PDB file of C-alpha atoms in Angstrom:
ATOM      1  CA  GLY A   1      -7.913 -25.480   0.460  1.00 77.00           C
ATOM      2  CA  ASN A   2      -5.640 -22.990   2.148  1.00 84.00           C
ATOM      3  CA  SER A   3      -7.196 -20.287   4.276  1.00 88.00           C
ATOM      4  CA  VAL A   4      -6.451 -17.791   6.990  1.00 93.00           C
ATOM      5  CA  THR A   5      -8.848 -16.820   9.761  1.00 93.00           C
ATOM      6  CA  GLN A   6      -8.076 -13.601  11.522  1.00 92.00           C
ATOM      7  CA  MET A   7      -9.580 -11.921  14.553  1.00 85.00           C
ATOM      8  CA  GLU A   8     -12.139  -9.386  13.463  1.00 83.00           C
ATOM      9  CA  GLY A   9     -11.860  -5.805  14.501  1.00 84.00           C
ATOM     10  CA  PRO A  10     -11.933  -3.043  14.873  1.00 93.00           C
ATOM     11  CA  VAL A  11      -9.650  -2.938  17.872  1.00 96.00           C
ATOM     12  CA  THR A  12      -9.263   0.289  19.838  1.00 97.00           C
ATOM     13  CA  LEU A  13      -6.532   0.608  22.437  1.00 96.00           C
ATOM     14  CA  SER A  14      -4.873   3.220  24.575  1.00 97.00           C
ATOM     15  CA  GLU A  15      -1.215   4.006  24.119  1.00 97.00           C
ATOM     16  CA  GLU A  16       1.120   1.557  25.902  1.00 97.00           C
ATOM     17  CA  ALA A  17      -1.554  -1.140  26.002  1.00 97.00           C
ATOM     18  CA  PHE A  18      -0.855  -4.750  25.025  1.00 97.00           C
ATOM     19  CA  LEU A  19      -2.042  -5.814  21.589  1.00 97.00           C
ATOM     20  CA  THR A  20      -2.891  -9.319  20.397  1.00 97.00           C
ATOM     21  CA  ILE A  21      -4.396 -10.171  17.040  1.00 97.00           C
ATOM     22  CA  ASN A  22      -5.269 -13.823  16.621  1.00 97.00           C
ATOM     23  CA  CYS A  23      -4.588 -15.652  13.385  1.00 97.00           C
ATOM     24  CA  THR A  24      -5.138 -19.316  12.574  1.00 97.00           C
ATOM     25  CA  TYR A  25      -4.632 -21.098   9.300  1.00 95.00           C
ATOM     26  CA  THR A  26      -5.579 -24.148   7.317  1.00 93.00           C
ATOM     27  CA  ALA A  27      -3.076 -25.450   4.825  1.00 90.00           C
ATOM     28  CA  THR A  28      -1.546 -28.547   3.342  1.00 83.00           C
ATOM     29  CA  GLY A  29       2.162 -28.992   3.734  1.00 81.00           C
ATOM     30  CA  TYR A  30       4.319 -26.437   5.460  1.00 83.00           C
ATOM     31  CA  PRO A  31       3.352 -22.905   4.499  1.00 91.00           C
ATOM     32  CA  SER A  32       5.218 -19.715   5.270  1.00 92.00           C
ATOM     33  CA  LEU A  33       3.310 -17.229   7.404  1.00 95.00           C
ATOM     34  CA  PHE A  34       3.338 -13.459   7.265  1.00 95.00           C
ATOM     35  CA  TRP A  35       1.930 -10.373   8.889  1.00 96.00           C
ATOM     36  CA  TYR A  36       1.457  -7.380   6.620  1.00 94.00           C
ATOM     37  CA  VAL A  37       0.537  -3.869   7.740  1.00 95.00           C
ATOM     38  CA  GLN A  38      -1.287  -1.172   5.826  1.00 91.00           C
ATOM     39  CA  TYR A  39      -0.957   2.310   7.283  1.00 91.00           C
ATOM     40  CA  PRO A  40      -3.591   4.899   6.351  1.00 85.00           C
ATOM     41  CA  GLY A  41      -3.194   5.961   2.739  1.00 78.00           C
ATOM     42  CA  GLU A  42      -0.294   3.611   2.066  1.00 81.00           C
ATOM     43  CA  GLY A  43       0.306   0.256   0.435  1.00 81.00           C
ATOM     44  CA  LEU A  44       0.941  -3.031   2.207  1.00 87.00           C
ATOM     45  CA  GLN A  45       4.266  -3.578   3.902  1.00 89.00           C
ATOM     46  CA  LEU A  46       5.703  -6.746   5.326  1.00 91.00           C
ATOM     47  CA  LEU A  47       5.794  -6.538   9.111  1.00 96.00           C
ATOM     48  CA  LEU A  48       7.263  -9.937   9.917  1.00 96.00           C
ATOM     49  CA  LYS A  49       7.361 -13.516   8.741  1.00 95.00           C
ATOM     50  CA  ALA A  50       8.131 -17.080   9.786  1.00 95.00           C
ATOM     51  CA  THR A  51       8.945 -19.897   7.423  1.00 92.00           C
ATOM     52  CA  LYS A  52       8.853 -22.975   9.640  1.00 92.00           C
ATOM     53  CA  ALA A  53       7.345 -24.289  12.849  1.00 93.00           C
ATOM     54  CA  ASP A  54       8.512 -22.633  16.072  1.00 95.00           C
ATOM     55  CA  ASP A  55      10.097 -19.739  14.191  1.00 96.00           C
ATOM     56  CA  LYS A  56       9.458 -16.356  15.754  1.00 97.00           C
ATOM     57  CA  GLY A  57       9.194 -13.342  13.506  1.00 97.00           C
ATOM     58  CA  SER A  58       9.780  -9.917  15.025  1.00 97.00           C
ATOM     59  CA  ASN A  59       9.933  -6.322  13.881  1.00 97.00           C
ATOM     60  CA  LYS A  60       9.177  -2.874  15.350  1.00 95.00           C
ATOM     61  CA  GLY A  61       8.312  -4.449  18.703  1.00 97.00           C
ATOM     62  CA  PHE A  62       5.823  -6.871  17.155  1.00 98.00           C
ATOM     63  CA  GLU A  63       6.250 -10.622  17.483  1.00 98.00           C
ATOM     64  CA  ALA A  64       4.526 -13.733  16.170  1.00 98.00           C
ATOM     65  CA  THR A  65       5.424 -17.387  16.625  1.00 98.00           C
ATOM     66  CA  TYR A  66       4.623 -20.087  14.068  1.00 97.00           C
ATOM     67  CA  ARG A  67       2.742 -22.741  16.086  1.00 96.00           C
ATOM     68  CA  LYS A  68       2.164 -25.838  13.993  1.00 93.00           C
ATOM     69  CA  GLU A  69       0.381 -27.735  16.768  1.00 94.00           C
ATOM     70  CA  THR A  70      -2.300 -25.042  17.043  1.00 95.00           C
ATOM     71  CA  THR A  71      -1.988 -23.834  13.412  1.00 95.00           C
ATOM     72  CA  SER A  72      -1.643 -20.294  14.699  1.00 97.00           C
ATOM     73  CA  PHE A  73       0.460 -17.194  14.124  1.00 97.00           C
ATOM     74  CA  HIS A  74      -0.836 -14.636  16.619  1.00 98.00           C
ATOM     75  CA  LEU A  75       0.575 -11.118  16.463  1.00 98.00           C
ATOM     76  CA  GLU A  76       1.566  -9.396  19.706  1.00 98.00           C
ATOM     77  CA  LYS A  77       3.056  -6.118  20.839  1.00 98.00           C
ATOM     78  CA  GLY A  78       3.691  -5.272  24.442  1.00 96.00           C
ATOM     79  CA  SER A  79       3.219  -1.509  24.307  1.00 96.00           C
ATOM     80  CA  VAL A  80       1.492   0.064  21.335  1.00 97.00           C
ATOM     81  CA  GLN A  81       1.921   3.618  20.097  1.00 97.00           C
ATOM     82  CA  VAL A  82      -0.394   5.905  18.173  1.00 97.00           C
ATOM     83  CA  SER A  83       1.775   5.297  15.120  1.00 96.00           C
ATOM     84  CA  ASP A  84       0.803   1.613  15.219  1.00 97.00           C
ATOM     85  CA  SER A  85      -2.715   2.519  14.101  1.00 97.00           C
ATOM     86  CA  ALA A  86      -3.185   0.583  10.868  1.00 96.00           C
ATOM     87  CA  VAL A  87      -4.824  -2.446   9.298  1.00 93.00           C
ATOM     88  CA  TYR A  88      -3.006  -5.707   9.958  1.00 96.00           C
ATOM     89  CA  PHE A  89      -3.269  -8.724   7.653  1.00 94.00           C
ATOM     90  CA  CYS A  90      -2.235 -12.269   8.416  1.00 96.00           C
ATOM     91  CA  ALA A  91      -1.187 -14.163   5.291  1.00 94.00           C
ATOM     92  CA  LEU A  92      -0.096 -17.607   4.191  1.00 93.00           C
ATOM     93  CA  TRP A  93       2.200 -18.526   1.301  1.00 88.00           C
ATOM     94  CA  SER A  94       1.309 -21.995   0.157  1.00 80.00           C
ATOM     95  CA  ASN A  95       2.843 -24.633  -2.047  1.00 74.00           C
ATOM     96  CA  ASP A  96       0.766 -23.467  -5.015  1.00 75.00           C
ATOM     97  CA  TYR A  97       2.729 -20.196  -4.994  1.00 75.00           C
ATOM     98  CA  LYS A  98      -0.131 -18.015  -3.812  1.00 81.00           C
ATOM     99  CA  LEU A  99      -0.465 -15.664  -0.899  1.00 85.00           C
ATOM    100  CA  SER A 100      -3.801 -15.959   0.923  1.00 88.00           C
ATOM    101  CA  PHE A 101      -4.834 -13.113   3.213  1.00 91.00           C
ATOM    102  CA  GLY A 102      -6.974 -12.945   6.294  1.00 92.00           C
ATOM    103  CA  ALA A 103      -9.766 -10.398   6.458  1.00 90.00           C
ATOM    104  CA  GLY A 104      -7.619  -7.757   8.113  1.00 92.00           C
ATOM    105  CA  THR A 105      -7.908  -6.184  11.549  1.00 94.00           C
ATOM    106  CA  THR A 106      -8.161  -2.439  11.965  1.00 94.00           C
ATOM    107  CA  VAL A 107      -6.261  -1.215  15.007  1.00 97.00           C
ATOM    108  CA  THR A 108      -6.686   2.277  16.394  1.00 97.00           C
ATOM    109  CA  VAL A 109      -4.422   3.466  19.180  1.00 97.00           C
ATOM    110  CA  ARG A 110      -5.538   6.514  21.146  1.00 97.00           C
ATOM    111  CA  ALA A 111      -3.161   8.833  22.921  1.00 95.00           C
TER     112      ALA A 111
ATOM    113  CA  GLY B   1      13.752  -5.962  -1.949  1.00 78.00           C
ATOM    114  CA  ALA B   2      11.785  -5.179  -5.074  1.00 83.00           C
ATOM    115  CA  VAL B   3      10.281  -1.736  -5.534  1.00 88.00           C
ATOM    116  CA  VAL B   4       6.866  -1.845  -7.170  1.00 92.00           C
ATOM    117  CA  SER B   5       5.083   1.181  -8.566  1.00 92.00           C
ATOM    118  CA  GLN B   6       1.532   1.496  -9.858  1.00 94.00           C
ATOM    119  CA  HIS B   7      -0.068   4.117 -12.037  1.00 95.00           C
ATOM    120  CA  PRO B   8      -2.495   5.763 -11.771  1.00 96.00           C
ATOM    121  CA  SER B   9      -3.068   5.864  -8.038  1.00 93.00           C
ATOM    122  CA  ARG B  10      -6.623   7.053  -8.544  1.00 95.00           C
ATOM    123  CA  VAL B  11      -8.873   6.978 -11.570  1.00 96.00           C
ATOM    124  CA  ILE B  12     -12.491   7.900 -12.093  1.00 97.00           C
ATOM    125  CA  CYS B  13     -14.246   6.796 -15.240  1.00 96.00           C
ATOM    126  CA  LYS B  14     -17.686   6.591 -16.731  1.00 96.00           C
ATOM    127  CA  SER B  15     -19.581   3.340 -16.927  1.00 97.00           C
ATOM    128  CA  GLY B  16     -18.839   1.480 -20.135  1.00 96.00           C
ATOM    129  CA  THR B  17     -15.330   2.797 -20.624  1.00 97.00           C
ATOM    130  CA  SER B  18     -12.086   0.851 -20.217  1.00 97.00           C
ATOM    131  CA  VAL B  19      -9.327   1.670 -17.776  1.00 97.00           C
ATOM    132  CA  LYS B  20      -5.693   0.543 -17.834  1.00 97.00           C
ATOM    133  CA  ILE B  21      -3.599   0.223 -14.680  1.00 97.00           C
ATOM    134  CA  GLU B  22       0.155  -0.174 -14.914  1.00 96.00           C
ATOM    135  CA  CYS B  23       2.379  -2.053 -12.518  1.00 95.00           C
ATOM    136  CA  ARG B  24       6.129  -1.585 -12.758  1.00 94.00           C
ATOM    137  CA  SER B  25       8.901  -3.446 -11.006  1.00 92.00           C
ATOM    138  CA  LEU B  26      11.519  -0.711 -10.767  1.00 91.00           C
ATOM    139  CA  ASP B  27      14.606  -2.620  -9.730  1.00 86.00           C
ATOM    140  CA  PHE B  28      13.745  -6.268 -10.187  1.00 86.00           C
ATOM    141  CA  GLN B  29      13.046  -8.373 -13.224  1.00 88.00           C
ATOM    142  CA  ALA B  30       9.760 -10.012 -12.445  1.00 88.00           C
ATOM    143  CA  THR B  31       8.718 -13.009 -14.495  1.00 87.00           C
ATOM    144  CA  THR B  32       5.616 -13.214 -12.343  1.00 89.00           C
ATOM    145  CA  MET B  33       3.399 -10.498 -10.924  1.00 92.00           C
ATOM    146  CA  PHE B  34       0.226 -10.862  -8.925  1.00 93.00           C
ATOM    147  CA  TRP B  35      -2.916  -8.746  -9.169  1.00 95.00           C
ATOM    148  CA  TYR B  36      -5.151  -8.348  -6.142  1.00 94.00           C
ATOM    149  CA  ARG B  37      -8.438  -6.617  -5.558  1.00 94.00           C
ATOM    150  CA  GLN B  38      -9.481  -5.116  -2.240  1.00 89.00           C
ATOM    151  CA  PHE B  39     -13.026  -4.078  -1.462  1.00 82.00           C
ATOM    152  CA  PRO B  40     -13.630  -1.499   1.278  1.00 77.00           C
ATOM    153  CA  LYS B  41     -12.918  -2.903   4.719  1.00 73.00           C
ATOM    154  CA  GLN B  42     -12.238  -6.328   3.257  1.00 76.00           C
ATOM    155  CA  SER B  43      -9.202  -8.429   2.581  1.00 82.00           C
ATOM    156  CA  LEU B  44      -7.184  -8.754  -0.575  1.00 87.00           C
ATOM    157  CA  MET B  45      -8.411 -11.266  -3.084  1.00 90.00           C
ATOM    158  CA  LEU B  46      -6.027 -12.683  -5.656  1.00 91.00           C
ATOM    159  CA  MET B  47      -7.391 -12.045  -9.128  1.00 94.00           C
ATOM    160  CA  ALA B  48      -4.702 -13.421 -11.364  1.00 94.00           C
ATOM    161  CA  THR B  49      -1.067 -14.305 -11.736  1.00 92.00           C
ATOM    162  CA  SER B  50       0.623 -12.449 -14.554  1.00 91.00           C
ATOM    163  CA  ASN B  51       3.359 -14.325 -16.416  1.00 87.00           C
ATOM    164  CA  GLU B  52       5.886 -12.540 -18.603  1.00 87.00           C
ATOM    165  CA  GLY B  53       5.515 -13.537 -22.220  1.00 85.00           C
ATOM    166  CA  SER B  54       2.538 -15.822 -21.697  1.00 87.00           C
ATOM    167  CA  LYS B  55      -1.087 -15.791 -20.694  1.00 89.00           C
ATOM    168  CA  ALA B  56      -2.137 -14.834 -17.198  1.00 92.00           C
ATOM    169  CA  THR B  57      -3.587 -17.406 -14.845  1.00 93.00           C
ATOM    170  CA  TYR B  58      -6.923 -16.265 -13.457  1.00 95.00           C
ATOM    171  CA  GLU B  59      -8.485 -17.284 -10.175  1.00 93.00           C
ATOM    172  CA  GLN B  60     -11.849 -18.956 -10.146  1.00 92.00           C
ATOM    173  CA  GLY B  61     -14.656 -16.500 -10.624  1.00 93.00           C
ATOM    174  CA  VAL B  62     -12.531 -13.789 -12.242  1.00 95.00           C
ATOM    175  CA  GLU B  63     -13.622 -12.959 -15.775  1.00 94.00           C
ATOM    176  CA  LYS B  64     -10.578 -12.992 -18.037  1.00 93.00           C
ATOM    177  CA  ASP B  65     -12.374 -11.013 -20.735  1.00 95.00           C
ATOM    178  CA  LYS B  66     -13.309  -8.394 -18.202  1.00 96.00           C
ATOM    179  CA  PHE B  67      -9.912  -8.031 -16.607  1.00 97.00           C
ATOM    180  CA  LEU B  68      -7.289  -8.165 -19.327  1.00 96.00           C
ATOM    181  CA  ILE B  69      -3.755  -8.702 -18.129  1.00 94.00           C
ATOM    182  CA  ASN B  70      -0.665  -8.177 -20.245  1.00 91.00           C
ATOM    183  CA  HIS B  71       2.855  -8.854 -19.018  1.00 90.00           C
ATOM    184  CA  ALA B  72       4.903  -7.829 -22.007  1.00 83.00           C
ATOM    185  CA  SER B  73       8.220  -7.258 -20.264  1.00 89.00           C
ATOM    186  CA  LEU B  74      10.031  -8.231 -17.095  1.00 90.00           C
ATOM    187  CA  THR B  75       9.278  -4.863 -15.546  1.00 91.00           C
ATOM    188  CA  LEU B  76       5.728  -4.082 -16.639  1.00 93.00           C
ATOM    189  CA  SER B  77       2.355  -5.717 -16.230  1.00 94.00           C
ATOM    190  CA  THR B  78      -0.922  -4.021 -17.087  1.00 95.00           C
ATOM    191  CA  LEU B  79      -4.471  -4.664 -15.950  1.00 97.00           C
ATOM    192  CA  THR B  80      -7.238  -3.344 -18.175  1.00 97.00           C
ATOM    193  CA  VAL B  81     -10.752  -3.240 -16.787  1.00 97.00           C
ATOM    194  CA  THR B  82     -12.929  -3.403 -19.880  1.00 97.00           C
ATOM    195  CA  SER B  83     -16.404  -1.921 -20.100  1.00 96.00           C
ATOM    196  CA  ALA B  84     -16.209  -0.896 -16.478  1.00 96.00           C
ATOM    197  CA  HIS B  85     -19.320  -0.781 -14.324  1.00 96.00           C
ATOM    198  CA  PRO B  86     -19.878   0.640 -10.826  1.00 95.00           C
ATOM    199  CA  GLU B  87     -19.437  -2.807  -9.272  1.00 94.00           C
ATOM    200  CA  ASP B  88     -15.876  -2.827 -10.614  1.00 95.00           C
ATOM    201  CA  SER B  89     -15.054   0.083  -8.320  1.00 95.00           C
ATOM    202  CA  SER B  90     -12.346  -1.192  -6.032  1.00 94.00           C
ATOM    203  CA  PHE B  91      -8.722  -0.924  -4.960  1.00 93.00           C
ATOM    204  CA  TYR B  92      -6.430  -2.863  -7.284  1.00 95.00           C
ATOM    205  CA  ILE B  93      -2.986  -3.837  -6.055  1.00 95.00           C
ATOM    206  CA  CYS B  94      -0.122  -5.559  -7.839  1.00 95.00           C
ATOM    207  CA  SER B  95       2.776  -7.354  -6.250  1.00 93.00           C
ATOM    208  CA  VAL B  96       6.057  -9.054  -7.013  1.00 91.00           C
ATOM    209  CA  TRP B  97       7.626 -12.027  -5.253  1.00 84.00           C
ATOM    210  CA  ASP B  98      11.308 -11.503  -4.449  1.00 82.00           C
ATOM    211  CA  THR B  99      13.497 -13.593  -2.146  1.00 80.00           C
ATOM    212  CA  GLY B 100      10.791 -15.011   0.061  1.00 76.00           C
ATOM    213  CA  GLU B 101       8.574 -11.962   0.294  1.00 81.00           C
ATOM    214  CA  LEU B 102       5.800 -10.264  -1.652  1.00 86.00           C
ATOM    215  CA  PHE B 103       6.350  -6.574  -2.397  1.00 89.00           C
ATOM    216  CA  PHE B 104       3.278  -4.505  -3.139  1.00 90.00           C
ATOM    217  CA  GLY B 105       2.575  -1.486  -5.242  1.00 91.00           C
ATOM    218  CA  GLU B 106       0.803   1.505  -3.749  1.00 89.00           C
ATOM    219  CA  GLY B 107      -2.486   0.402  -5.239  1.00 92.00           C
ATOM    220  CA  SER B 108      -4.866   2.006  -7.731  1.00 95.00           C
ATOM    221  CA  ARG B 109      -8.304   3.119  -6.641  1.00 94.00           C
ATOM    222  CA  LEU B 110     -10.843   2.819  -9.424  1.00 96.00           C
ATOM    223  CA  THR B 111     -14.190   4.569  -9.188  1.00 96.00           C
ATOM    224  CA  VAL B 112     -16.719   3.901 -11.921  1.00 96.00           C
ATOM    225  CA  LEU B 113     -19.560   6.381 -12.120  1.00 96.00           C
TER     226      LEU B 113
END
């Protein structure tokens, strides 16, 4: 079946540090891949997405590239801010019209 | 994109009672809505797919008689947790698929005493 494996947290960083959250997937066909973010006390928001191999999604300084050969969609940001503290979810939209989520990674950025 | 609103945001109830959670698509006619459940510090698990005018499709392991879903109109789906017990305490989130993206409600935190 379809699944998403995400780097476990929590992750604690200093401001301006480099952030990477690993995400790999298992799926049949050609799924679309997403990163969602959940800020404290808020609902989930789409951060970025990629719908086909080699696509790069980007938003708010975050980037992730859809790598079919390694079945990965790692999230990166070159210089994090305190406001980036949140829970990040990798997700996969499969051919059976369902969105499967990774376990979530809690990121805390300290000033 | 779609704007999704849930009500109530928080509810506390006694064991054995039933609780209804509403999910509204404010600016989008949603023939399909999705209900998720999130346990503390865990990921979202799809519970069921709500279909307007027909029966919901439940994921394996989700009790349909326990979690009643009604999608009576294109803008409203409801989840009723029947005879709630403490283990039903969780964060329930609904979502709507619109133009290649899932939009989520704010979530409803249920606490069963």
